[in-house]
């Protein structure tokens, strides 16, 4: 099979923190040399695509804004379509608020005035935030999560992600989110298809997570490649019902797929 496009996860697949994962830059260059169009898709909602141009560029990857989709950009697009005039109570990082502001979306701290709740990774998340979320959701407003990642790879060790905040809110409110965006959601798949307009069978999805990267590829009908350079190890793979088409130690072994 000759591939035309490749979805590449970011954290745990091409970088850890700001450093390139050993072998990954050479695998990325191999894809480009083979004529495969690459699209970086991250479940990090805190940064807009332009921030990834600098981060990935410093790590040795040649990218433009159009080469990046994030959970933040998917969430912003979803809210602009479904909640354009709503006042949003948002549990999230400053970077997510900036993306909402740039898109003309309105946020509020008033739990009694909020039209929808958005939950995301928030390093200052505390008991008061949990109370605010509970009180807002008691009014029956929509509950939106930016992405499902419970833990995320960081430079030293894994840290809690958006999924940890979303699950905490869901537990106290005794209510599941109405939608969780980012990978592997339908809005994320649609965003990928818009950027990589090739038949699914001509596309790869390469990532380190079974429940997001590999699940997205399965749902989109694309060839899946699990890398063991991030949060998933062989024991996790053996215990999972999801079976990637290929398993490699890192992106530098992509020749085994091509």
PDB file of C-alpha atoms in Angstrom:
ATOM      1  CA  UNK A   1       0.000   0.000   0.000  1.00  0.00           C
ATOM      2  CA  UNK A   2       1.252   3.484  -0.869  1.00  0.00           C
ATOM      3  CA  UNK A   3       0.174   6.049   1.687  1.00  0.00           C
ATOM      4  CA  UNK A   4      -0.806   9.627   0.887  1.00  0.00           C
ATOM      5  CA  UNK A   5      -1.373  11.055   4.361  1.00  0.00           C
ATOM      6  CA  UNK A   6      -0.346  10.451   7.945  1.00  0.00           C
ATOM      7  CA  UNK A   7      -1.878  11.686  11.193  1.00  0.00           C
ATOM      8  CA  UNK A   8       0.899  12.058  13.763  1.00  0.00           C
ATOM      9  CA  UNK A   9       0.237  12.401  17.471  1.00  0.00           C
ATOM     10  CA  UNK A  10       2.532  14.871  19.256  1.00  0.00           C
ATOM     11  CA  UNK A  11       3.265  14.141  22.931  1.00  0.00           C
ATOM     12  CA  UNK A  12       4.694  10.670  23.357  1.00  0.00           C
ATOM     13  CA  UNK A  13       5.011  10.167  19.599  1.00  0.00           C
ATOM     14  CA  UNK A  14       7.262  12.919  18.239  1.00  0.00           C
ATOM     15  CA  UNK A  15       8.235  14.813  21.404  1.00  0.00           C
ATOM     16  CA  UNK A  16       8.334  14.395  25.159  1.00  0.00           C
ATOM     17  CA  UNK A  17       8.152  17.827  26.693  1.00  0.00           C
ATOM     18  CA  UNK A  18      10.053  20.004  24.247  1.00  0.00           C
ATOM     19  CA  UNK A  19      12.600  17.352  23.286  1.00  0.00           C
ATOM     20  CA  UNK A  20      12.314  15.101  20.231  1.00  0.00           C
ATOM     21  CA  UNK A  21      11.814  11.427  20.967  1.00  0.00           C
ATOM     22  CA  UNK A  22      14.912   9.543  19.770  1.00  0.00           C
ATOM     23  CA  UNK A  23      14.389   8.325  16.218  1.00  0.00           C
ATOM     24  CA  UNK A  24      11.200  10.281  15.649  1.00  0.00           C
ATOM     25  CA  UNK A  25      12.666  13.133  13.542  1.00  0.00           C
ATOM     26  CA  UNK A  26      14.229  10.630  11.141  1.00  0.00           C
ATOM     27  CA  UNK A  27      10.910   8.787  10.868  1.00  0.00           C
ATOM     28  CA  UNK A  28       9.159  12.064  10.132  1.00  0.00           C
ATOM     29  CA  UNK A  29      11.684  12.861   7.387  1.00  0.00           C
ATOM     30  CA  UNK A  30      11.201   9.372   5.962  1.00  0.00           C
ATOM     31  CA  UNK A  31       7.462   9.974   5.654  1.00  0.00           C
ATOM     32  CA  UNK A  32       8.044  13.287   3.903  1.00  0.00           C
ATOM     33  CA  UNK A  33      10.609  11.749   1.541  1.00  0.00           C
ATOM     34  CA  UNK A  34       8.038   9.079   0.655  1.00  0.00           C
ATOM     35  CA  UNK A  35       5.623  11.809  -0.396  1.00  0.00           C
ATOM     36  CA  UNK A  36       3.307  11.311   2.581  1.00  0.00           C
ATOM     37  CA  UNK A  37       1.520  14.483   3.706  1.00  0.00           C
ATOM     38  CA  UNK A  38       1.736  14.770   7.481  1.00  0.00           C
ATOM     39  CA  UNK A  39      -0.733  16.313   9.919  1.00  0.00           C
ATOM     40  CA  UNK A  40       0.080  16.708  13.612  1.00  0.00           C
ATOM     41  CA  UNK A  41      -2.989  16.134  15.792  1.00  0.00           C
ATOM     42  CA  UNK A  42      -2.670  16.797  19.525  1.00  0.00           C
ATOM     43  CA  UNK A  43      -5.135  16.367  22.350  1.00  0.00           C
ATOM     44  CA  UNK A  44      -3.499  19.271  24.174  1.00  0.00           C
ATOM     45  CA  UNK A  45      -6.203  21.966  24.413  1.00  0.00           C
ATOM     46  CA  UNK A  46      -3.989  24.641  25.969  1.00  0.00           C
ATOM     47  CA  UNK A  47      -2.184  25.800  22.824  1.00  0.00           C
ATOM     48  CA  UNK A  48      -3.411  26.922  19.403  1.00  0.00           C
ATOM     49  CA  UNK A  49      -1.718  25.536  16.251  1.00  0.00           C
ATOM     50  CA  UNK A  50       0.721  28.486  15.879  1.00  0.00           C
ATOM     51  CA  UNK A  51       2.329  27.567  19.199  1.00  0.00           C
ATOM     52  CA  UNK A  52       3.110  24.134  17.813  1.00  0.00           C
ATOM     53  CA  UNK A  53       4.957  25.610  14.860  1.00  0.00           C
ATOM     54  CA  UNK A  54       7.541  27.006  17.273  1.00  0.00           C
ATOM     55  CA  UNK A  55       7.596  23.994  19.594  1.00  0.00           C
ATOM     56  CA  UNK A  56       7.861  21.376  16.873  1.00  0.00           C
ATOM     57  CA  UNK A  57      10.207  23.514  14.806  1.00  0.00           C
ATOM     58  CA  UNK A  58      12.638  23.728  17.718  1.00  0.00           C
ATOM     59  CA  UNK A  59      12.474  19.928  18.009  1.00  0.00           C
ATOM     60  CA  UNK A  60      13.397  19.422  14.353  1.00  0.00           C
ATOM     61  CA  UNK A  61      10.036  19.190  12.582  1.00  0.00           C
ATOM     62  CA  UNK A  62       9.176  21.486   9.670  1.00  0.00           C
ATOM     63  CA  UNK A  63       5.522  22.496  10.146  1.00  0.00           C
ATOM     64  CA  UNK A  64       3.108  25.339   9.440  1.00  0.00           C
ATOM     65  CA  UNK A  65      -0.148  26.334  11.156  1.00  0.00           C
ATOM     66  CA  UNK A  66      -2.070  24.317   8.565  1.00  0.00           C
ATOM     67  CA  UNK A  67      -0.177  21.162   9.586  1.00  0.00           C
ATOM     68  CA  UNK A  68      -1.549  21.150  13.150  1.00  0.00           C
ATOM     69  CA  UNK A  69      -4.911  20.347  14.756  1.00  0.00           C
ATOM     70  CA  UNK A  70      -5.346  20.473  18.535  1.00  0.00           C
ATOM     71  CA  UNK A  71      -8.112  19.641  20.977  1.00  0.00           C
ATOM     72  CA  UNK A  72      -8.283  23.386  21.542  1.00  0.00           C
ATOM     73  CA  UNK A  73      -8.932  24.132  17.883  1.00  0.00           C
ATOM     74  CA  UNK A  74     -11.485  21.291  17.605  1.00  0.00           C
ATOM     75  CA  UNK A  75     -13.265  22.504  20.754  1.00  0.00           C
ATOM     76  CA  UNK A  76     -13.277  26.114  19.573  1.00  0.00           C
ATOM     77  CA  UNK A  77     -14.741  25.118  16.199  1.00  0.00           C
ATOM     78  CA  UNK A  78     -17.391  22.981  17.921  1.00  0.00           C
ATOM     79  CA  UNK A  79     -18.408  25.806  20.238  1.00  0.00           C
ATOM     80  CA  UNK A  80     -18.561  28.324  17.409  1.00  0.00           C
ATOM     81  CA  UNK A  81     -20.966  25.989  15.594  1.00  0.00           C
ATOM     82  CA  UNK A  82     -23.122  24.835  18.513  1.00  0.00           C
ATOM     83  CA  UNK A  83     -22.771  27.534  21.204  1.00  0.00           C
ATOM     84  CA  UNK A  84     -21.771  30.751  19.383  1.00  0.00           C
ATOM     85  CA  UNK A  85     -23.768  33.102  21.601  1.00  0.00           C
ATOM     86  CA  UNK A  86     -23.554  31.211  24.881  1.00  0.00           C
ATOM     87  CA  UNK A  87     -21.769  32.347  28.028  1.00  0.00           C
ATOM     88  CA  UNK A  88     -19.331  29.539  28.822  1.00  0.00           C
ATOM     89  CA  UNK A  89     -18.219  28.544  32.307  1.00  0.00           C
ATOM     90  CA  UNK A  90     -14.767  27.179  31.557  1.00  0.00           C
ATOM     91  CA  UNK A  91     -12.430  25.123  33.734  1.00  0.00           C
ATOM     92  CA  UNK A  92      -9.250  25.383  31.737  1.00  0.00           C
ATOM     93  CA  UNK A  93      -5.817  26.820  31.169  1.00  0.00           C
ATOM     94  CA  UNK A  94      -5.194  30.442  30.158  1.00  0.00           C
ATOM     95  CA  UNK A  95      -4.314  29.274  26.659  1.00  0.00           C
ATOM     96  CA  UNK A  96      -7.783  27.806  26.180  1.00  0.00           C
ATOM     97  CA  UNK A  97      -9.420  31.048  27.308  1.00  0.00           C
ATOM     98  CA  UNK A  98      -7.260  32.906  24.785  1.00  0.00           C
ATOM     99  CA  UNK A  99      -8.430  30.648  21.966  1.00  0.00           C
ATOM    100  CA  UNK A 100     -12.053  31.234  22.952  1.00  0.00           C
ATOM    101  CA  UNK A 101     -11.521  34.999  23.086  1.00  0.00           C
ATOM    102  CA  UNK A 102      -9.807  35.019  19.691  1.00  0.00           C
ATOM    103  CA  UNK A 103     -12.816  33.143  18.267  1.00  0.00           C
ATOM    104  CA  UNK A 104     -15.281  35.631  19.726  1.00  0.00           C
ATOM    105  CA  UNK A 105     -16.648  33.194  22.312  1.00  0.00           C
ATOM    106  CA  UNK A 106     -17.876  34.531  25.646  1.00  0.00           C
ATOM    107  CA  UNK A 107     -16.861  33.137  29.052  1.00  0.00           C
ATOM    108  CA  UNK A 108     -18.304  33.798  32.499  1.00  0.00           C
ATOM    109  CA  UNK A 109     -17.571  33.049  36.167  1.00  0.00           C
ATOM    110  CA  UNK A 110     -21.267  33.230  37.093  1.00  0.00           C
ATOM    111  CA  UNK A 111     -22.553  29.709  37.715  1.00  0.00           C
ATOM    112  CA  UNK A 112     -26.151  30.945  37.574  1.00  0.00           C
ATOM    113  CA  UNK A 113     -25.700  32.695  34.210  1.00  0.00           C
ATOM    114  CA  UNK A 114     -23.572  30.132  32.380  1.00  0.00           C
ATOM    115  CA  UNK A 115     -25.197  28.543  29.336  1.00  0.00           C
ATOM    116  CA  UNK A 116     -22.704  25.642  29.108  1.00  0.00           C
ATOM    117  CA  UNK A 117     -19.778  24.173  31.050  1.00  0.00           C
ATOM    118  CA  UNK A 118     -16.440  23.406  29.366  1.00  0.00           C
ATOM    119  CA  UNK A 119     -14.014  21.207  31.351  1.00  0.00           C
ATOM    120  CA  UNK A 120     -10.363  20.827  30.445  1.00  0.00           C
ATOM    121  CA  UNK A 121      -6.871  20.507  31.903  1.00  0.00           C
ATOM    122  CA  UNK A 122      -6.436  23.175  34.562  1.00  0.00           C
ATOM    123  CA  UNK A 123      -3.342  23.190  36.749  1.00  0.00           C
ATOM    124  CA  UNK A 124      -5.084  25.462  39.256  1.00  0.00           C
ATOM    125  CA  UNK A 125      -8.204  23.264  39.488  1.00  0.00           C
ATOM    126  CA  UNK A 126      -9.424  23.183  43.098  1.00  0.00           C
ATOM    127  CA  UNK A 127     -12.395  22.522  45.379  1.00  0.00           C
ATOM    128  CA  UNK A 128     -14.029  25.842  44.534  1.00  0.00           C
ATOM    129  CA  UNK A 129     -13.911  24.957  40.834  1.00  0.00           C
ATOM    130  CA  UNK A 130     -15.555  21.622  41.587  1.00  0.00           C
ATOM    131  CA  UNK A 131     -18.303  23.416  43.499  1.00  0.00           C
ATOM    132  CA  UNK A 132     -18.836  25.841  40.607  1.00  0.00           C
ATOM    133  CA  UNK A 133     -19.091  22.984  38.125  1.00  0.00           C
ATOM    134  CA  UNK A 134     -21.544  21.099  40.327  1.00  0.00           C
ATOM    135  CA  UNK A 135     -23.786  24.118  40.811  1.00  0.00           C
ATOM    136  CA  UNK A 136     -23.738  24.994  37.116  1.00  0.00           C
ATOM    137  CA  UNK A 137     -24.544  21.456  35.997  1.00  0.00           C
ATOM    138  CA  UNK A 138     -27.348  21.232  38.564  1.00  0.00           C
ATOM    139  CA  UNK A 139     -29.135  23.666  36.252  1.00  0.00           C
ATOM    140  CA  UNK A 140     -29.033  21.120  33.412  1.00  0.00           C
ATOM    141  CA  UNK A 141     -26.736  23.070  31.095  1.00  0.00           C
ATOM    142  CA  UNK A 142     -24.598  21.271  28.460  1.00  0.00           C
ATOM    143  CA  UNK A 143     -21.395  19.619  29.750  1.00  0.00           C
ATOM    144  CA  UNK A 144     -18.512  19.679  27.241  1.00  0.00           C
ATOM    145  CA  UNK A 145     -15.032  18.168  27.620  1.00  0.00           C
ATOM    146  CA  UNK A 146     -12.090  19.223  25.473  1.00  0.00           C
ATOM    147  CA  UNK A 147     -10.409  15.809  25.340  1.00  0.00           C
ATOM    148  CA  UNK A 148     -10.397  12.490  27.202  1.00  0.00           C
ATOM    149  CA  UNK A 149      -6.693  12.203  28.141  1.00  0.00           C
ATOM    150  CA  UNK A 150      -6.546  11.318  31.842  1.00  0.00           C
ATOM    151  CA  UNK A 151      -2.743  11.452  31.918  1.00  0.00           C
ATOM    152  CA  UNK A 152      -0.307  13.090  29.505  1.00  0.00           C
ATOM    153  CA  UNK A 153       3.420  12.555  28.911  1.00  0.00           C
ATOM    154  CA  UNK A 154       5.640  15.297  30.334  1.00  0.00           C
ATOM    155  CA  UNK A 155       9.392  15.803  30.407  1.00  0.00           C
ATOM    156  CA  UNK A 156      10.004  14.041  33.741  1.00  0.00           C
ATOM    157  CA  UNK A 157       6.941  11.801  34.216  1.00  0.00           C
ATOM    158  CA  UNK A 158       3.272  11.543  33.259  1.00  0.00           C
ATOM    159  CA  UNK A 159       0.914  14.179  34.712  1.00  0.00           C
ATOM    160  CA  UNK A 160      -2.911  14.479  34.968  1.00  0.00           C
ATOM    161  CA  UNK A 161      -4.683  15.770  31.865  1.00  0.00           C
ATOM    162  CA  UNK A 162      -8.120  17.033  30.889  1.00  0.00           C
ATOM    163  CA  UNK A 163      -9.725  13.652  31.468  1.00  0.00           C
ATOM    164  CA  UNK A 164      -8.868  13.845  35.173  1.00  0.00           C
ATOM    165  CA  UNK A 165     -10.748  17.135  35.546  1.00  0.00           C
ATOM    166  CA  UNK A 166     -13.659  15.924  33.400  1.00  0.00           C
ATOM    167  CA  UNK A 167     -13.996  12.712  35.423  1.00  0.00           C
ATOM    168  CA  UNK A 168     -13.908  14.613  38.719  1.00  0.00           C
ATOM    169  CA  UNK A 169     -16.705  16.902  37.537  1.00  0.00           C
ATOM    170  CA  UNK A 170     -18.701  13.996  36.114  1.00  0.00           C
ATOM    171  CA  UNK A 171     -18.397  12.084  39.390  1.00  0.00           C
ATOM    172  CA  UNK A 172     -19.592  14.912  41.616  1.00  0.00           C
ATOM    173  CA  UNK A 173     -22.394  15.889  39.212  1.00  0.00           C
ATOM    174  CA  UNK A 174     -23.328  12.229  38.647  1.00  0.00           C
ATOM    175  CA  UNK A 175     -23.544  13.005  34.962  1.00  0.00           C
ATOM    176  CA  UNK A 176     -21.472  12.129  31.901  1.00  0.00           C
ATOM    177  CA  UNK A 177     -20.365  14.877  29.514  1.00  0.00           C
ATOM    178  CA  UNK A 178     -22.643  15.518  26.557  1.00  0.00           C
ATOM    179  CA  UNK A 179     -19.591  15.449  24.305  1.00  0.00           C
ATOM    180  CA  UNK A 180     -15.848  14.976  24.716  1.00  0.00           C
ATOM    181  CA  UNK A 181     -13.882  16.505  21.858  1.00  0.00           C
ATOM    182  CA  UNK A 182     -10.322  15.927  20.670  1.00  0.00           C
ATOM    183  CA  UNK A 183      -9.302  12.463  19.529  1.00  0.00           C
ATOM    184  CA  UNK A 184     -11.127  10.146  18.841  1.00  0.00           C
ATOM    185  CA  UNK A 185     -14.327  12.233  18.535  1.00  0.00           C
ATOM    186  CA  UNK A 186     -16.299  12.645  15.328  1.00  0.00           C
ATOM    187  CA  UNK A 187     -15.461  16.393  15.145  1.00  0.00           C
ATOM    188  CA  UNK A 188     -11.760  15.519  15.334  1.00  0.00           C
ATOM    189  CA  UNK A 189     -12.149  12.922  12.570  1.00  0.00           C
ATOM    190  CA  UNK A 190     -13.980  15.468  10.423  1.00  0.00           C
ATOM    191  CA  UNK A 191     -11.178  17.992  10.966  1.00  0.00           C
ATOM    192  CA  UNK A 192      -8.602  15.402   9.926  1.00  0.00           C
ATOM    193  CA  UNK A 193     -10.534  14.484   6.794  1.00  0.00           C
ATOM    194  CA  UNK A 194     -10.744  18.150   5.788  1.00  0.00           C
ATOM    195  CA  UNK A 195      -6.954  18.501   6.053  1.00  0.00           C
ATOM    196  CA  UNK A 196      -6.085  15.096   4.577  1.00  0.00           C
ATOM    197  CA  UNK A 197      -8.659  14.630   1.788  1.00  0.00           C
ATOM    198  CA  UNK A 198      -7.496  11.165   0.759  1.00  0.00           C
ATOM    199  CA  UNK A 199      -9.282   7.808   0.852  1.00  0.00           C
ATOM    200  CA  UNK A 200      -9.035   6.444   4.416  1.00  0.00           C
ATOM    201  CA  UNK A 201      -7.118   3.397   3.247  1.00  0.00           C
ATOM    202  CA  UNK A 202      -4.348   5.716   2.017  1.00  0.00           C
ATOM    203  CA  UNK A 203      -3.889   7.287   5.456  1.00  0.00           C
ATOM    204  CA  UNK A 204      -1.887   6.299   8.531  1.00  0.00           C
ATOM    205  CA  UNK A 205      -2.587   7.233  12.128  1.00  0.00           C
ATOM    206  CA  UNK A 206       0.533   7.055  14.304  1.00  0.00           C
ATOM    207  CA  UNK A 207       0.290   7.541  18.060  1.00  0.00           C
ATOM    208  CA  UNK A 208       1.079   6.251  21.526  1.00  0.00           C
ATOM    209  CA  UNK A 209      -2.476   5.949  22.885  1.00  0.00           C
ATOM    210  CA  UNK A 210      -4.843   3.102  22.181  1.00  0.00           C
ATOM    211  CA  UNK A 211      -8.030   4.866  23.302  1.00  0.00           C
ATOM    212  CA  UNK A 212      -7.421   8.087  21.352  1.00  0.00           C
ATOM    213  CA  UNK A 213      -4.942   7.684  18.485  1.00  0.00           C
ATOM    214  CA  UNK A 214      -5.625   4.078  17.564  1.00  0.00           C
ATOM    215  CA  UNK A 215      -9.360   4.438  18.228  1.00  0.00           C
ATOM    216  CA  UNK A 216      -9.468   7.465  15.914  1.00  0.00           C
ATOM    217  CA  UNK A 217      -7.765   5.466  13.171  1.00  0.00           C
ATOM    218  CA  UNK A 218     -10.095   2.513  13.601  1.00  0.00           C
ATOM    219  CA  UNK A 219     -13.183   4.726  13.515  1.00  0.00           C
ATOM    220  CA  UNK A 220     -11.891   6.619  10.484  1.00  0.00           C
ATOM    221  CA  UNK A 221     -10.972   3.444   8.578  1.00  0.00           C
ATOM    222  CA  UNK A 222      -7.266   4.324   8.475  1.00  0.00           C
ATOM    223  CA  UNK A 223      -4.197   2.148   9.018  1.00  0.00           C
ATOM    224  CA  UNK A 224      -3.098   2.361  12.650  1.00  0.00           C
ATOM    225  CA  UNK A 225       0.444   2.378  14.016  1.00  0.00           C
ATOM    226  CA  UNK A 226       1.061   2.241  17.771  1.00  0.00           C
ATOM    227  CA  UNK A 227       4.393   3.569  19.016  1.00  0.00           C
ATOM    228  CA  UNK A 228       5.672   2.351  22.375  1.00  0.00           C
ATOM    229  CA  UNK A 229       7.502   5.615  23.075  1.00  0.00           C
ATOM    230  CA  UNK A 230       4.693   7.189  25.118  1.00  0.00           C
ATOM    231  CA  UNK A 231       2.079   6.093  27.642  1.00  0.00           C
ATOM    232  CA  UNK A 232       1.281   2.627  26.245  1.00  0.00           C
ATOM    233  CA  UNK A 233       3.475  -0.404  26.892  1.00  0.00           C
ATOM    234  CA  UNK A 234       3.211  -4.015  25.789  1.00  0.00           C
ATOM    235  CA  UNK A 235       1.199  -4.978  28.881  1.00  0.00           C
ATOM    236  CA  UNK A 236      -1.372  -2.276  28.101  1.00  0.00           C
ATOM    237  CA  UNK A 237      -1.547  -3.524  24.528  1.00  0.00           C
ATOM    238  CA  UNK A 238      -2.062  -7.133  25.601  1.00  0.00           C
ATOM    239  CA  UNK A 239      -4.907  -6.114  27.906  1.00  0.00           C
ATOM    240  CA  UNK A 240      -6.700  -3.978  25.309  1.00  0.00           C
ATOM    241  CA  UNK A 241      -9.489  -4.946  22.931  1.00  0.00           C
ATOM    242  CA  UNK A 242      -8.056  -2.481  20.386  1.00  0.00           C
ATOM    243  CA  UNK A 243      -5.566  -4.035  17.990  1.00  0.00           C
ATOM    244  CA  UNK A 244      -3.393  -1.633  15.994  1.00  0.00           C
ATOM    245  CA  UNK A 245      -2.379  -2.738  12.517  1.00  0.00           C
ATOM    246  CA  UNK A 246       1.287  -2.193  13.372  1.00  0.00           C
ATOM    247  CA  UNK A 247       3.320  -1.795  16.561  1.00  0.00           C
ATOM    248  CA  UNK A 248       6.758  -0.146  16.560  1.00  0.00           C
ATOM    249  CA  UNK A 249       9.066   1.058  19.297  1.00  0.00           C
ATOM    250  CA  UNK A 250       9.159   4.612  17.931  1.00  0.00           C
ATOM    251  CA  UNK A 251       8.399   6.662  14.827  1.00  0.00           C
ATOM    252  CA  UNK A 252      11.922   6.039  13.525  1.00  0.00           C
ATOM    253  CA  UNK A 253      10.787   2.495  12.658  1.00  0.00           C
ATOM    254  CA  UNK A 254       8.088   3.710  10.260  1.00  0.00           C
ATOM    255  CA  UNK A 255       9.935   2.040   7.375  1.00  0.00           C
ATOM    256  CA  UNK A 256       8.521  -1.233   8.696  1.00  0.00           C
ATOM    257  CA  UNK A 257       5.088   0.091   7.704  1.00  0.00           C
ATOM    258  CA  UNK A 258       5.974   1.902   4.493  1.00  0.00           C
TER     259      UNK A 258
END
